[in-house]
CSV table of C-alpha atoms in Angstrom, one decimal:
chain,number,residue,atom,x,y,z
A,1,MET,CA,0.0,-0.1,0.0
A,2,ALA,CA,1.5,3.4,-1.1
A,3,MET,CA,1.4,5.9,1.8
A,4,PRO,CA,1.1,9.5,1.5
A,5,PHE,CA,4.2,9.7,4.0
A,6,ASN,CA,7.2,7.6,4.7
A,7,LYS,CA,7.8,7.8,8.1
A,8,LEU,CA,5.3,7.2,11.1
A,9,VAL,CA,6.2,8.0,14.9
A,10,ILE,CA,4.6,6.0,17.6
A,11,ALA,CA,3.1,8.0,20.4
A,12,SER,CA,3.8,5.6,23.1
A,13,SER,CA,6.5,4.4,25.5
A,14,ASN,CA,4.7,1.2,26.4
A,15,GLN,CA,7.1,-1.6,24.9
A,16,GLY,CA,4.1,-4.0,24.7
A,17,LYS,CA,1.9,-1.7,22.9
A,18,LEU,CA,4.8,-0.5,20.5
A,19,LYS,CA,5.6,-4.5,19.6
A,20,GLU,CA,1.8,-4.9,18.7
A,21,LEU,CA,1.5,-1.6,16.9
A,22,GLN,CA,4.9,-2.2,14.8
A,23,ALA,CA,3.3,-5.8,14.0
A,24,LEU,CA,0.2,-4.4,12.9
A,25,LEU,CA,1.8,-1.8,10.7
A,26,HIS,CA,4.3,-4.4,9.1
A,27,ALA,CA,2.2,-4.4,6.0
A,28,LEU,CA,2.8,-0.5,5.1
A,29,ASP,CA,5.7,0.4,3.0
A,30,ILE,CA,6.8,3.2,5.6
A,31,GLU,CA,9.4,3.4,8.6
A,32,VAL,CA,7.7,3.1,11.9
A,33,LEU,CA,9.5,4.7,14.6
A,34,PRO,CA,9.0,4.8,18.7
A,35,GLN,CA,8.8,8.4,20.2
A,36,SER,CA,11.9,7.2,22.3
A,37,ALA,CA,13.8,7.5,19.2
A,38,PHE,CA,13.3,11.4,19.2
A,39,ASN,CA,13.5,11.7,22.9
A,40,VAL,CA,10.0,12.9,22.9
A,41,PRO,CA,8.8,13.4,26.7
A,42,GLU,CA,5.5,11.4,27.6
A,43,ALA,CA,2.3,13.8,27.1
A,44,GLU,CA,0.0,14.5,29.8
A,45,GLU,CA,-3.4,12.5,29.5
A,46,PRO,CA,-5.5,14.6,31.8
A,47,TYR,CA,-9.0,13.6,30.1
A,48,VAL,CA,-11.5,11.2,31.2
A,49,THR,CA,-11.9,9.9,27.4
A,50,PHE,CA,-9.7,7.9,25.4
A,51,ILE,CA,-10.3,9.9,22.3
A,52,GLU,CA,-9.3,13.2,24.0
A,53,ASN,CA,-6.2,11.4,25.5
A,54,ALA,CA,-5.1,9.9,22.2
A,55,LEU,CA,-5.5,13.1,20.3
A,56,THR,CA,-3.4,14.7,22.7
A,57,LYS,CA,-0.7,12.1,22.4
A,58,ALA,CA,-0.9,12.1,18.7
A,59,ARG,CA,-0.4,16.0,18.6
A,60,HIS,CA,2.3,16.1,21.3
A,61,ALA,CA,4.4,13.4,19.3
A,62,SER,CA,4.0,15.1,16.0
A,63,ARG,CA,4.8,18.5,17.3
A,64,HIS,CA,7.9,17.2,18.7
A,65,THR,CA,9.1,15.4,15.7
A,66,GLY,CA,7.5,17.1,12.9
A,67,LEU,CA,6.5,13.8,11.7
A,68,PRO,CA,2.9,12.3,11.0
A,69,ALA,CA,2.3,10.5,14.5
A,70,LEU,CA,-0.2,7.6,15.6
A,71,ALA,CA,-1.3,7.3,19.2
A,72,ASP,CA,-3.3,4.5,20.6
A,73,ASP,CA,-5.1,5.1,24.1
A,74,SER,CA,-6.7,1.9,25.2
A,75,GLY,CA,-7.7,0.1,28.5
A,76,ILE,CA,-10.1,-2.2,30.2
A,77,CYS,CA,-13.6,-1.4,31.0
A,78,VAL,CA,-15.2,-3.2,33.5
A,79,ASN,CA,-19.1,-3.5,33.9
A,80,ALA,CA,-19.5,-3.9,37.4
A,81,LEU,CA,-16.9,-1.2,38.2
A,82,GLN,CA,-19.1,1.3,35.8
A,83,GLY,CA,-16.4,1.2,33.2
A,84,ALA,CA,-13.3,1.4,35.6
A,85,PRO,CA,-10.2,1.3,35.2
A,86,GLY,CA,-11.0,2.8,31.8
A,87,VAL,CA,-8.6,5.6,31.1
A,88,HIS,CA,-6.6,4.7,34.2
A,89,SER,CA,-6.0,1.4,33.0
A,90,ALA,CA,-2.2,1.8,33.1
A,91,ARG,CA,-2.0,3.6,36.3
A,92,TYR,CA,-5.0,1.7,38.3
A,93,ALA,CA,-2.9,0.8,41.3
A,94,GLY,CA,-1.0,4.2,41.0
A,95,GLU,CA,2.8,4.9,40.4
A,96,PRO,CA,5.0,3.4,39.7
A,97,ARG,CA,3.1,1.6,36.8
A,98,SER,CA,2.8,-2.1,37.2
A,99,ASP,CA,1.0,-4.5,35.6
A,100,ALA,CA,1.0,-7.2,38.7
A,101,HIS,CA,-0.3,-4.4,41.1
A,102,ASN,CA,-2.9,-3.3,38.6
A,103,ASN,CA,-4.0,-6.8,38.2
A,104,ALA,CA,-4.3,-7.3,42.0
A,105,LYS,CA,-6.2,-4.1,42.5
A,106,LEU,CA,-8.7,-5.1,39.6
A,107,LEU,CA,-9.4,-8.8,41.5
A,108,GLN,CA,-9.8,-7.1,44.7
A,109,SER,CA,-12.1,-4.4,43.4
A,110,LEU,CA,-14.1,-7.2,41.9
A,111,GLU,CA,-14.4,-9.5,45.0
A,112,GLY,CA,-18.0,-10.6,45.6
A,113,GLN,CA,-19.1,-9.5,42.1
A,114,GLU,CA,-21.0,-11.8,39.9
A,115,ASP,CA,-21.1,-9.9,36.9
A,116,ARG,CA,-17.5,-10.0,35.5
A,117,HIS,CA,-18.1,-8.9,32.2
A,118,ALA,CA,-15.6,-6.4,30.4
A,119,HIS,CA,-14.2,-5.3,27.3
A,120,TYR,CA,-10.8,-3.9,26.1
A,121,TYR,CA,-11.4,-0.7,24.2
A,122,CYS,CA,-9.0,1.1,21.8
A,123,VAL,CA,-9.1,4.2,19.8
A,124,MET,CA,-6.4,5.2,17.4
A,125,VAL,CA,-5.6,8.6,16.1
A,126,LEU,CA,-3.2,9.4,13.4
A,127,VAL,CA,-2.3,12.9,12.6
A,128,ARG,CA,-0.5,14.1,9.4
A,129,HIS,CA,1.0,17.1,11.4
A,130,ALA,CA,0.3,18.6,14.6
A,131,ASP,CA,-2.4,21.0,13.5
A,132,ASP,CA,-4.1,18.3,11.2
A,133,PRO,CA,-8.0,19.5,11.3
A,134,GLN,CA,-9.1,16.0,9.9
A,135,PRO,CA,-7.2,13.4,12.2
A,136,LEU,CA,-7.8,9.7,11.1
A,137,ILE,CA,-9.9,8.0,14.1
A,138,ALA,CA,-10.7,4.4,14.6
A,139,GLU,CA,-12.1,2.4,17.5
A,140,GLY,CA,-12.0,-1.3,18.4
A,141,ILE,CA,-13.7,-3.3,21.1
A,142,TRP,CA,-13.1,-6.7,22.4
A,143,GLN,CA,-15.6,-8.4,24.6
A,144,GLY,CA,-14.8,-10.9,27.6
A,145,GLU,CA,-14.5,-11.2,31.1
A,146,ILE,CA,-12.4,-11.1,33.9
A,147,LEU,CA,-11.2,-14.5,35.6
A,148,ALA,CA,-10.8,-14.8,39.3
A,149,GLU,CA,-6.9,-15.5,38.8
A,150,ALA,CA,-4.3,-15.3,36.2
A,151,LYS,CA,-3.9,-17.6,33.2
A,152,GLY,CA,-1.1,-17.6,30.5
A,153,GLU,CA,2.6,-16.0,30.1
A,154,GLY,CA,2.0,-13.5,26.8
A,155,GLY,CA,0.5,-10.3,26.5
A,156,PHE,CA,0.8,-7.5,28.8
A,157,GLY,CA,-1.4,-5.5,30.8
A,158,TYR,CA,-4.6,-7.0,32.0
A,159,ASP,CA,-4.2,-9.9,29.4
A,160,PRO,CA,-3.7,-13.0,32.0
A,161,LEU,CA,-7.1,-12.1,33.5
A,162,PHE,CA,-9.0,-11.2,30.4
A,163,LEU,CA,-10.8,-14.2,29.0
A,164,ASP,CA,-12.0,-14.2,25.3
A,165,ALA,CA,-15.3,-15.7,25.2
A,166,LYS,CA,-15.0,-17.1,21.4
A,167,THR,CA,-11.7,-18.8,22.2
A,168,GLY,CA,-11.9,-19.7,25.8
A,169,GLN,CA,-8.5,-18.5,26.3
A,170,THR,CA,-7.1,-15.4,28.1
A,171,ALA,CA,-5.3,-12.7,25.9
A,172,ALA,CA,-2.1,-13.9,27.7
A,173,GLU,CA,-2.5,-17.4,26.3
A,174,LEU,CA,-3.5,-16.5,22.7
A,175,PRO,CA,-0.6,-16.6,19.9
A,176,ALA,CA,0.2,-12.9,19.1
A,177,GLU,CA,-0.7,-13.3,15.5
A,178,ILE,CA,-4.3,-14.5,16.7
A,179,LYS,CA,-4.6,-11.9,19.3
A,180,ASN,CA,-3.6,-9.0,17.0
A,181,ARG,CA,-6.4,-10.0,14.9
A,182,ILE,CA,-9.1,-10.3,17.1
A,183,SER,CA,-8.1,-7.7,19.9
A,184,HIS,CA,-9.4,-4.2,20.4
A,185,ARG,CA,-6.1,-3.0,19.0
A,186,GLY,CA,-6.5,-5.4,15.8
A,187,HIS,CA,-10.1,-4.2,15.3
A,188,ALA,CA,-8.9,-0.6,15.4
A,189,MET,CA,-5.9,-1.0,13.1
A,190,ALA,CA,-7.9,-2.7,10.5
A,191,LYS,CA,-10.4,0.4,10.3
A,192,LEU,CA,-7.4,2.7,10.6
A,193,LEU,CA,-5.9,0.9,7.5
A,194,HIS,CA,-8.8,0.9,5.5
A,195,GLN,CA,-9.1,4.6,6.0
A,196,LEU,CA,-5.5,5.2,4.9
A,197,GLU,CA,-6.0,3.0,1.7
A,198,ARG,CA,-8.6,5.7,0.8
A,199,LEU,CA,-5.5,8.3,1.1
A,200,ALA,CA,-3.1,6.1,-0.9
């Protein structure tokens, strides 16, 4: 697919997320670089919605690098917790960020709850420049439920607790290529690539 640009910066410092995004973008004939390659400081994420935070991160990375930037804001939303952890998924248990502490807090928060339905949500925003008036926006949702104990060694974040209803496996048990296809991030990326095709 021919792109209207040949370099793209990923507005993230999360190694797990970077790995997934680079795998999802491998079909594009462009150079995909993490913002750390440009020493871009992390953007503030002060908003209560994923879309506002993703827009802020994409603009921030583009402004610092002068390149098109892709930001992904994602998290897990649990029905019984009124959508929490939501935008606070990465810092649910506070600083310093820790997947293990976040998972422990989620299990504690769900003690005694019968409804364990949850979904992963992802929104991707691509800006061609920092003041792009028409950013590309795509979202993806992955339905599942929260287990009472962790299963699987792969993935990151809440993956060991998140059971995919269709496969009967946790996100941490799924091979990366399957997870990338069926996950919230995979769905959002497929929609974003479709939008990029129309620009090419």
